[in-house]
Amino acid sequence: MAQDDLCFASAIALDSDRLAIGSPEEDATGVASVGAADVFKRTAGLFSHEQHLPSPKAQVGMHFGQALALNGGMWVGGAPQDRVSGSHSGSAWVDRLGKQKNGPWHFDTELGSSLGLVADNFGDAVALDDREAVTAARYTDPTSGRDSGELFLFHAAELVLTVHPTQPAAGANIDLDVTRGDPGDPLLLMVEAIDGAPLFVPILTDVFGSDHAWHAALDAPDPLFGVTVSVRAWKIGAGVARAPVAGKRLQ
């Protein structure tokens, strides 16, 4: 992108045959300093541009891409001046390989501070391995003192389960999507609670497809009264990973 003060390569991350480069001052669609990143892939010893990753949201001065981490099929970009919870509270965003839409990388998850305070600069630095994503909030004020900073850990291996629509009519079609597992990895879908009462009933087992995702279409139950059903996806095997509970009200 041709732009003055782009700050290309303010942050870089290298893993195996991929290189991520941040441009936190990039302007997008008329929004100043929203930020962006680019991923390059090495083939036969040469790097070529794989995908441009714009900021997931258009907010002036959020500086997305100021911090980067790359590991396998997962990428984390920090936006320390995002105003998600007030000025400079900060955020970080996760992209993953698989389930292609506009490219091999797709948006997966937004990370945020559990404190969510003004001027924390969450996302100022990020790190990533196979098990955990670590994000720094440089100016957090924990009990150790003003602007002493804090680290936040997230489970990098957790699956992401989405259900659409979230409030289906009785008997209506429900789409379930789970990301991200390696092709052929076994998957267990389970109802863990109904209206808060533990149940733990397996619904089905299957395997992840070649796009690192799993999809199914089911019919919503036909209860006499509306209930909230908590569904969880499990990746079966060594180091079981699970998705956050997705409570859905079925009318």
PDB file of C-alpha atoms in Angstrom:
ATOM      1  CA  MET A   1       0.000   0.000   0.000  1.00  0.00           C
ATOM      2  CA  ALA A   2       1.432   3.424  -1.001  1.00  0.00           C
ATOM      3  CA  GLN A   3       1.074   5.688   2.032  1.00  0.00           C
ATOM      4  CA  ASP A   4       3.272   8.088   3.972  1.00  0.00           C
ATOM      5  CA  ASP A   5       4.032   7.146   7.590  1.00  0.00           C
ATOM      6  CA  LEU A   6       2.795   3.599   7.095  1.00  0.00           C
ATOM      7  CA  CYS A   7       5.238   2.268   9.734  1.00  0.00           C
ATOM      8  CA  PHE A   8       5.550  -0.980   7.782  1.00  0.00           C
ATOM      9  CA  ALA A   9       7.428  -3.654   9.795  1.00  0.00           C
ATOM     10  CA  SER A  10       6.840  -1.974  13.177  1.00  0.00           C
ATOM     11  CA  ALA A  11       6.250  -5.559  14.302  1.00  0.00           C
ATOM     12  CA  ILE A  12       7.337  -8.823  12.685  1.00  0.00           C
ATOM     13  CA  ALA A  13       6.766 -12.487  13.487  1.00  0.00           C
ATOM     14  CA  LEU A  14       8.313 -15.521  11.795  1.00  0.00           C
ATOM     15  CA  ASP A  15       7.250 -19.145  12.100  1.00  0.00           C
ATOM     16  CA  SER A  16       8.446 -21.903   9.783  1.00  0.00           C
ATOM     17  CA  ASP A  17       7.573 -20.760   6.246  1.00  0.00           C
ATOM     18  CA  ARG A  18       5.385 -17.771   7.108  1.00  0.00           C
ATOM     19  CA  LEU A  19       6.244 -14.185   7.969  1.00  0.00           C
ATOM     20  CA  ALA A  20       3.794 -11.648   9.430  1.00  0.00           C
ATOM     21  CA  ILE A  21       4.494  -7.911   9.201  1.00  0.00           C
ATOM     22  CA  GLY A  22       2.540  -5.175  10.966  1.00  0.00           C
ATOM     23  CA  SER A  23       1.723  -1.680   9.695  1.00  0.00           C
ATOM     24  CA  PRO A  24       0.007  -0.006  12.672  1.00  0.00           C
ATOM     25  CA  GLU A  25      -0.304   3.398  10.990  1.00  0.00           C
ATOM     26  CA  GLU A  26      -2.050   2.120   7.851  1.00  0.00           C
ATOM     27  CA  ASP A  27      -5.156   4.093   6.894  1.00  0.00           C
ATOM     28  CA  ALA A  28      -8.132   2.034   5.768  1.00  0.00           C
ATOM     29  CA  THR A  29     -11.305   3.265   4.035  1.00  0.00           C
ATOM     30  CA  GLY A  30     -10.632   6.815   5.181  1.00  0.00           C
ATOM     31  CA  VAL A  31      -9.897   5.831   8.781  1.00  0.00           C
ATOM     32  CA  ALA A  32      -6.523   7.118  10.003  1.00  0.00           C
ATOM     33  CA  SER A  33      -4.017   4.815  11.717  1.00  0.00           C
ATOM     34  CA  VAL A  34      -6.417   1.908  12.044  1.00  0.00           C
ATOM     35  CA  GLY A  35      -3.567  -0.490  11.214  1.00  0.00           C
ATOM     36  CA  ALA A  36      -3.160  -3.718   9.276  1.00  0.00           C
ATOM     37  CA  ALA A  37      -0.800  -6.639   8.737  1.00  0.00           C
ATOM     38  CA  ASP A  38       0.435  -8.764   5.856  1.00  0.00           C
ATOM     39  CA  VAL A  39       1.389 -12.430   5.758  1.00  0.00           C
ATOM     40  CA  PHE A  40       4.065 -13.748   3.403  1.00  0.00           C
ATOM     41  CA  LYS A  41       4.618 -17.429   2.618  1.00  0.00           C
ATOM     42  CA  ARG A  42       7.967 -18.978   1.688  1.00  0.00           C
ATOM     43  CA  THR A  43       7.973 -21.357  -1.251  1.00  0.00           C
ATOM     44  CA  ALA A  44      11.177 -22.768  -2.762  1.00  0.00           C
ATOM     45  CA  GLY A  45      13.199 -20.393  -0.607  1.00  0.00           C
ATOM     46  CA  LEU A  46      11.382 -17.212  -1.675  1.00  0.00           C
ATOM     47  CA  PHE A  47       8.733 -15.230   0.213  1.00  0.00           C
ATOM     48  CA  SER A  48       5.628 -14.104  -1.657  1.00  0.00           C
ATOM     49  CA  HIS A  49       2.621 -12.147  -0.407  1.00  0.00           C
ATOM     50  CA  GLU A  50      -0.097 -14.495   0.849  1.00  0.00           C
ATOM     51  CA  GLN A  51      -2.775 -12.237   2.328  1.00  0.00           C
ATOM     52  CA  HIS A  52      -3.448  -8.692   3.525  1.00  0.00           C
ATOM     53  CA  LEU A  53      -5.108  -8.695   6.942  1.00  0.00           C
ATOM     54  CA  PRO A  54      -6.904  -5.394   7.598  1.00  0.00           C
ATOM     55  CA  SER A  55      -8.040  -4.338  11.031  1.00  0.00           C
ATOM     56  CA  PRO A  56     -11.166  -6.270  12.075  1.00  0.00           C
ATOM     57  CA  LYS A  57     -12.886  -2.957  12.800  1.00  0.00           C
ATOM     58  CA  ALA A  58     -12.503   0.591  11.511  1.00  0.00           C
ATOM     59  CA  GLN A  59     -11.559   2.809  14.444  1.00  0.00           C
ATOM     60  CA  VAL A  60      -9.270   5.824  14.247  1.00  0.00           C
ATOM     61  CA  GLY A  61      -5.860   5.302  15.839  1.00  0.00           C
ATOM     62  CA  MET A  62      -6.341   1.769  17.164  1.00  0.00           C
ATOM     63  CA  HIS A  63      -2.914   0.729  15.748  1.00  0.00           C
ATOM     64  CA  PHE A  64      -3.807  -2.847  14.864  1.00  0.00           C
ATOM     65  CA  GLY A  65      -0.634  -4.796  14.038  1.00  0.00           C
ATOM     66  CA  GLN A  66       1.610  -2.967  16.491  1.00  0.00           C
ATOM     67  CA  ALA A  67       2.355  -6.347  18.088  1.00  0.00           C
ATOM     68  CA  LEU A  68       2.332  -9.714  16.302  1.00  0.00           C
ATOM     69  CA  ALA A  69       2.747 -13.395  17.101  1.00  0.00           C
ATOM     70  CA  LEU A  70       2.611 -16.302  14.659  1.00  0.00           C
ATOM     71  CA  ASN A  71       2.578 -20.018  15.366  1.00  0.00           C
ATOM     72  CA  GLY A  72       1.507 -22.709  12.944  1.00  0.00           C
ATOM     73  CA  GLY A  73      -2.036 -22.039  11.838  1.00  0.00           C
ATOM     74  CA  MET A  74      -2.686 -19.235  14.309  1.00  0.00           C
ATOM     75  CA  TRP A  75      -1.849 -15.532  14.217  1.00  0.00           C
ATOM     76  CA  VAL A  76      -2.405 -12.848  16.908  1.00  0.00           C
ATOM     77  CA  GLY A  77      -2.303  -9.095  16.308  1.00  0.00           C
ATOM     78  CA  GLY A  78      -2.424  -6.475  19.049  1.00  0.00           C
ATOM     79  CA  ALA A  79      -4.258  -3.150  18.851  1.00  0.00           C
ATOM     80  CA  PRO A  80      -3.118  -1.409  22.059  1.00  0.00           C
ATOM     81  CA  GLN A  81      -4.940   1.856  21.375  1.00  0.00           C
ATOM     82  CA  ASP A  82      -8.320   0.301  20.610  1.00  0.00           C
ATOM     83  CA  ARG A  83     -11.082   2.081  22.546  1.00  0.00           C
ATOM     84  CA  VAL A  84     -13.017  -1.103  23.297  1.00  0.00           C
ATOM     85  CA  SER A  85     -13.397  -0.118  26.988  1.00  0.00           C
ATOM     86  CA  GLY A  86     -12.280   3.494  26.789  1.00  0.00           C
ATOM     87  CA  SER A  87      -9.256   5.368  25.432  1.00  0.00           C
ATOM     88  CA  HIS A  88      -6.218   3.095  24.913  1.00  0.00           C
ATOM     89  CA  SER A  89      -7.840   0.155  26.710  1.00  0.00           C
ATOM     90  CA  GLY A  90      -6.588  -2.073  23.873  1.00  0.00           C
ATOM     91  CA  SER A  91      -7.485  -5.385  22.293  1.00  0.00           C
ATOM     92  CA  ALA A  92      -5.966  -8.292  20.370  1.00  0.00           C
ATOM     93  CA  TRP A  93      -7.354 -10.330  17.488  1.00  0.00           C
ATOM     94  CA  VAL A  94      -6.830 -13.938  16.427  1.00  0.00           C
ATOM     95  CA  ASP A  95      -6.825 -15.224  12.845  1.00  0.00           C
ATOM     96  CA  ARG A  96      -6.511 -18.891  11.859  1.00  0.00           C
ATOM     97  CA  LEU A  97      -5.773 -20.871   8.748  1.00  0.00           C
ATOM     98  CA  GLY A  98      -8.616 -22.861   7.263  1.00  0.00           C
ATOM     99  CA  LYS A  99     -12.252 -22.434   6.264  1.00  0.00           C
ATOM    100  CA  GLN A 100     -11.365 -20.172   3.383  1.00  0.00           C
ATOM    101  CA  LYS A 101     -13.532 -17.215   2.413  1.00  0.00           C
ATOM    102  CA  ASN A 102     -11.475 -14.322   1.094  1.00  0.00           C
ATOM    103  CA  GLY A 103      -8.173 -16.083   1.646  1.00  0.00           C
ATOM    104  CA  PRO A 104      -6.449 -18.814   3.638  1.00  0.00           C
ATOM    105  CA  TRP A 105      -6.586 -16.749   6.869  1.00  0.00           C
ATOM    106  CA  HIS A 106      -9.907 -15.923   8.524  1.00  0.00           C
ATOM    107  CA  PHE A 107     -10.888 -13.965  11.633  1.00  0.00           C
ATOM    108  CA  ASP A 108     -11.473 -16.208  14.632  1.00  0.00           C
ATOM    109  CA  THR A 109     -11.587 -14.488  18.028  1.00  0.00           C
ATOM    110  CA  GLU A 110     -11.249 -11.116  19.746  1.00  0.00           C
ATOM    111  CA  LEU A 111      -9.191 -11.118  22.937  1.00  0.00           C
ATOM    112  CA  GLY A 112      -9.650  -8.525  25.645  1.00  0.00           C
ATOM    113  CA  SER A 113      -8.527  -7.712  29.145  1.00  0.00           C
ATOM    114  CA  SER A 114     -10.673  -9.087  31.953  1.00  0.00           C
ATOM    115  CA  LEU A 115     -10.158  -5.672  33.589  1.00  0.00           C
ATOM    116  CA  GLY A 116     -11.044  -3.565  30.542  1.00  0.00           C
ATOM    117  CA  LEU A 117      -9.712  -0.286  31.927  1.00  0.00           C
ATOM    118  CA  VAL A 118      -8.829   2.988  30.233  1.00  0.00           C
ATOM    119  CA  ALA A 119      -5.153   3.393  29.219  1.00  0.00           C
ATOM    120  CA  ASP A 120      -4.184  -0.234  29.953  1.00  0.00           C
ATOM    121  CA  ASN A 121      -2.799  -0.705  26.408  1.00  0.00           C
ATOM    122  CA  PHE A 122      -3.859  -4.352  26.298  1.00  0.00           C
ATOM    123  CA  GLY A 123      -2.286  -5.932  23.200  1.00  0.00           C
ATOM    124  CA  ASP A 124       0.902  -3.897  23.440  1.00  0.00           C
ATOM    125  CA  ALA A 125       2.897  -7.148  23.199  1.00  0.00           C
ATOM    126  CA  VAL A 126       1.783 -10.667  22.296  1.00  0.00           C
ATOM    127  CA  ALA A 127       3.328 -14.152  22.305  1.00  0.00           C
ATOM    128  CA  LEU A 128       1.991 -17.482  21.113  1.00  0.00           C
ATOM    129  CA  ASP A 129       2.829 -21.177  21.237  1.00  0.00           C
ATOM    130  CA  ASP A 130       0.882 -24.380  20.665  1.00  0.00           C
ATOM    131  CA  ARG A 131      -0.890 -24.133  24.019  1.00  0.00           C
ATOM    132  CA  GLU A 132      -1.260 -20.505  25.069  1.00  0.00           C
ATOM    133  CA  ALA A 133      -1.545 -16.976  23.776  1.00  0.00           C
ATOM    134  CA  VAL A 134      -0.044 -14.346  26.091  1.00  0.00           C
ATOM    135  CA  THR A 135      -0.995 -10.677  25.842  1.00  0.00           C
ATOM    136  CA  ALA A 136       0.544  -7.790  27.773  1.00  0.00           C
ATOM    137  CA  ALA A 137      -1.279  -4.769  29.142  1.00  0.00           C
ATOM    138  CA  ARG A 138       1.680  -2.479  29.795  1.00  0.00           C
ATOM    139  CA  TYR A 139      -0.087   0.188  31.847  1.00  0.00           C
ATOM    140  CA  THR A 140      -2.467  -1.909  33.925  1.00  0.00           C
ATOM    141  CA  ASP A 141      -2.656  -0.879  37.574  1.00  0.00           C
ATOM    142  CA  PRO A 142      -2.730  -4.125  39.582  1.00  0.00           C
ATOM    143  CA  THR A 143      -2.059  -4.264  43.304  1.00  0.00           C
ATOM    144  CA  SER A 144       1.701  -4.004  42.659  1.00  0.00           C
ATOM    145  CA  GLY A 145       1.449  -0.351  41.692  1.00  0.00           C
ATOM    146  CA  ARG A 146       0.481   2.257  39.100  1.00  0.00           C
ATOM    147  CA  ASP A 147       1.356   1.363  35.478  1.00  0.00           C
ATOM    148  CA  SER A 148       3.233  -1.733  36.656  1.00  0.00           C
ATOM    149  CA  GLY A 149       1.614  -3.841  33.920  1.00  0.00           C
ATOM    150  CA  GLU A 150       0.110  -7.304  33.720  1.00  0.00           C
ATOM    151  CA  LEU A 151       0.007 -10.395  31.485  1.00  0.00           C
ATOM    152  CA  PHE A 152      -3.103 -12.270  30.362  1.00  0.00           C
ATOM    153  CA  LEU A 153      -3.058 -15.913  29.253  1.00  0.00           C
ATOM    154  CA  PHE A 154      -5.542 -17.527  26.874  1.00  0.00           C
ATOM    155  CA  HIS A 155      -5.853 -21.170  25.821  1.00  0.00           C
ATOM    156  CA  ALA A 156      -4.666 -21.226  22.214  1.00  0.00           C
ATOM    157  CA  ALA A 157      -5.970 -24.750  21.601  1.00  0.00           C
ATOM    158  CA  GLU A 158      -9.607 -24.031  22.457  1.00  0.00           C
ATOM    159  CA  LEU A 159     -12.141 -24.808  19.803  1.00  0.00           C
ATOM    160  CA  VAL A 160     -14.581 -22.145  18.656  1.00  0.00           C
ATOM    161  CA  LEU A 161     -18.219 -23.196  18.381  1.00  0.00           C
ATOM    162  CA  THR A 162     -20.801 -21.019  16.636  1.00  0.00           C
ATOM    163  CA  VAL A 163     -24.509 -21.741  16.409  1.00  0.00           C
ATOM    164  CA  HIS A 164     -26.875 -19.960  14.026  1.00  0.00           C
ATOM    165  CA  PRO A 165     -29.543 -18.813  14.621  1.00  0.00           C
ATOM    166  CA  THR A 166     -29.101 -18.360  18.350  1.00  0.00           C
ATOM    167  CA  GLN A 167     -32.858 -18.387  19.037  1.00  0.00           C
ATOM    168  CA  PRO A 168     -34.379 -20.832  16.548  1.00  0.00           C
ATOM    169  CA  ALA A 169     -38.053 -21.631  16.345  1.00  0.00           C
ATOM    170  CA  ALA A 170     -39.073 -25.143  17.368  1.00  0.00           C
ATOM    171  CA  GLY A 171     -38.086 -27.608  14.679  1.00  0.00           C
ATOM    172  CA  ALA A 172     -36.131 -24.986  12.712  1.00  0.00           C
ATOM    173  CA  ASN A 173     -32.794 -25.727  11.096  1.00  0.00           C
ATOM    174  CA  ILE A 174     -29.685 -24.917  13.165  1.00  0.00           C
ATOM    175  CA  ASP A 175     -26.208 -24.553  11.650  1.00  0.00           C
ATOM    176  CA  LEU A 176     -23.289 -25.526  13.865  1.00  0.00           C
ATOM    177  CA  ASP A 177     -19.671 -24.732  12.990  1.00  0.00           C
ATOM    178  CA  VAL A 178     -16.560 -25.698  14.938  1.00  0.00           C
ATOM    179  CA  THR A 179     -13.007 -24.491  14.252  1.00  0.00           C
ATOM    180  CA  ARG A 180     -10.133 -25.311  14.367  1.00  0.00           C
ATOM    181  CA  GLY A 181      -8.877 -28.911  14.253  1.00  0.00           C
ATOM    182  CA  ASP A 182      -6.452 -30.763  12.043  1.00  0.00           C
ATOM    183  CA  PRO A 183      -8.084 -32.735   9.229  1.00  0.00           C
ATOM    184  CA  GLY A 184      -9.231 -36.107  10.533  1.00  0.00           C
ATOM    185  CA  ASP A 185      -9.133 -35.101  14.213  1.00  0.00           C
ATOM    186  CA  PRO A 186     -12.101 -36.650  16.053  1.00  0.00           C
ATOM    187  CA  LEU A 187     -14.756 -34.300  17.400  1.00  0.00           C
ATOM    188  CA  LEU A 188     -17.407 -34.820  20.068  1.00  0.00           C
ATOM    189  CA  LEU A 189     -20.451 -32.554  20.336  1.00  0.00           C
ATOM    190  CA  MET A 190     -22.197 -32.718  23.707  1.00  0.00           C
ATOM    191  CA  VAL A 191     -25.140 -31.143  25.526  1.00  0.00           C
ATOM    192  CA  GLU A 192     -23.732 -30.236  28.919  1.00  0.00           C
ATOM    193  CA  ALA A 193     -26.719 -28.548  30.568  1.00  0.00           C
ATOM    194  CA  ILE A 194     -30.377 -27.657  30.085  1.00  0.00           C
ATOM    195  CA  ASP A 195     -31.554 -24.558  31.923  1.00  0.00           C
ATOM    196  CA  GLY A 196     -28.399 -24.773  34.020  1.00  0.00           C
ATOM    197  CA  ALA A 197     -28.949 -28.369  35.132  1.00  0.00           C
ATOM    198  CA  PRO A 198     -25.942 -30.615  34.247  1.00  0.00           C
ATOM    199  CA  LEU A 199     -26.713 -33.277  31.675  1.00  0.00           C
ATOM    200  CA  PHE A 200     -23.590 -34.391  29.704  1.00  0.00           C
ATOM    201  CA  VAL A 201     -25.292 -36.184  26.829  1.00  0.00           C
ATOM    202  CA  PRO A 202     -23.251 -36.815  23.645  1.00  0.00           C
ATOM    203  CA  ILE A 203     -25.062 -35.647  20.504  1.00  0.00           C
ATOM    204  CA  LEU A 204     -22.690 -36.946  17.840  1.00  0.00           C
ATOM    205  CA  THR A 205     -19.106 -37.708  16.944  1.00  0.00           C
ATOM    206  CA  ASP A 206     -17.386 -36.818  13.681  1.00  0.00           C
ATOM    207  CA  VAL A 207     -14.035 -35.645  12.313  1.00  0.00           C
ATOM    208  CA  PHE A 208     -12.690 -32.302  11.097  1.00  0.00           C
ATOM    209  CA  GLY A 209     -12.606 -31.780   7.338  1.00  0.00           C
ATOM    210  CA  SER A 210      -9.739 -30.759   5.107  1.00  0.00           C
ATOM    211  CA  ASP A 211     -10.553 -27.065   5.746  1.00  0.00           C
ATOM    212  CA  HIS A 212      -9.773 -27.498   9.490  1.00  0.00           C
ATOM    213  CA  ALA A 213     -13.476 -26.985  10.274  1.00  0.00           C
ATOM    214  CA  TRP A 214     -16.586 -29.031  11.013  1.00  0.00           C
ATOM    215  CA  HIS A 215     -20.147 -28.163   9.998  1.00  0.00           C
ATOM    216  CA  ALA A 216     -23.522 -29.760  10.631  1.00  0.00           C
ATOM    217  CA  ALA A 217     -27.165 -28.815  10.219  1.00  0.00           C
ATOM    218  CA  LEU A 218     -29.546 -30.045  12.926  1.00  0.00           C
ATOM    219  CA  ASP A 219     -33.189 -29.451  13.772  1.00  0.00           C
ATOM    220  CA  ALA A 220     -33.964 -27.463  16.896  1.00  0.00           C
ATOM    221  CA  PRO A 221     -35.839 -29.440  19.574  1.00  0.00           C
ATOM    222  CA  ASP A 222     -39.559 -28.907  19.965  1.00  0.00           C
ATOM    223  CA  PRO A 223     -40.008 -28.300  23.710  1.00  0.00           C
ATOM    224  CA  LEU A 224     -43.254 -27.326  25.347  1.00  0.00           C
ATOM    225  CA  PHE A 225     -41.491 -24.334  26.881  1.00  0.00           C
ATOM    226  CA  GLY A 226     -38.382 -22.330  25.979  1.00  0.00           C
ATOM    227  CA  VAL A 227     -35.186 -23.792  27.397  1.00  0.00           C
ATOM    228  CA  THR A 228     -31.535 -22.770  27.389  1.00  0.00           C
ATOM    229  CA  VAL A 229     -29.295 -25.534  26.085  1.00  0.00           C
ATOM    230  CA  SER A 230     -25.535 -25.385  26.730  1.00  0.00           C
ATOM    231  CA  VAL A 231     -23.563 -27.115  23.985  1.00  0.00           C
ATOM    232  CA  ARG A 232     -19.838 -27.812  24.031  1.00  0.00           C
ATOM    233  CA  ALA A 233     -17.453 -29.114  21.370  1.00  0.00           C
ATOM    234  CA  TRP A 234     -14.579 -31.371  22.357  1.00  0.00           C
ATOM    235  CA  LYS A 235     -11.527 -32.403  20.350  1.00  0.00           C
ATOM    236  CA  ILE A 236     -10.842 -35.970  21.410  1.00  0.00           C
ATOM    237  CA  GLY A 237      -7.298 -37.124  22.014  1.00  0.00           C
ATOM    238  CA  ALA A 238      -4.171 -36.121  23.857  1.00  0.00           C
ATOM    239  CA  GLY A 239      -4.583 -32.688  25.395  1.00  0.00           C
ATOM    240  CA  VAL A 240      -8.347 -32.439  25.032  1.00  0.00           C
ATOM    241  CA  ALA A 241      -9.457 -28.957  24.033  1.00  0.00           C
ATOM    242  CA  ARG A 242     -12.917 -27.598  24.513  1.00  0.00           C
ATOM    243  CA  ALA A 243     -14.900 -24.625  23.356  1.00  0.00           C
ATOM    244  CA  PRO A 244     -16.561 -22.086  25.641  1.00  0.00           C
ATOM    245  CA  VAL A 245     -20.105 -22.978  26.652  1.00  0.00           C
ATOM    246  CA  ALA A 246     -22.604 -21.705  24.091  1.00  0.00           C
ATOM    247  CA  GLY A 247     -25.947 -21.280  25.854  1.00  0.00           C
ATOM    248  CA  LYS A 248     -28.799 -21.001  23.379  1.00  0.00           C
ATOM    249  CA  ARG A 249     -32.458 -20.331  24.084  1.00  0.00           C
ATOM    250  CA  LEU A 250     -34.710 -22.556  22.060  1.00  0.00           C
ATOM    251  CA  GLN A 251     -38.215 -21.164  21.807  1.00  0.00           C
TER     252      GLN A 251
END
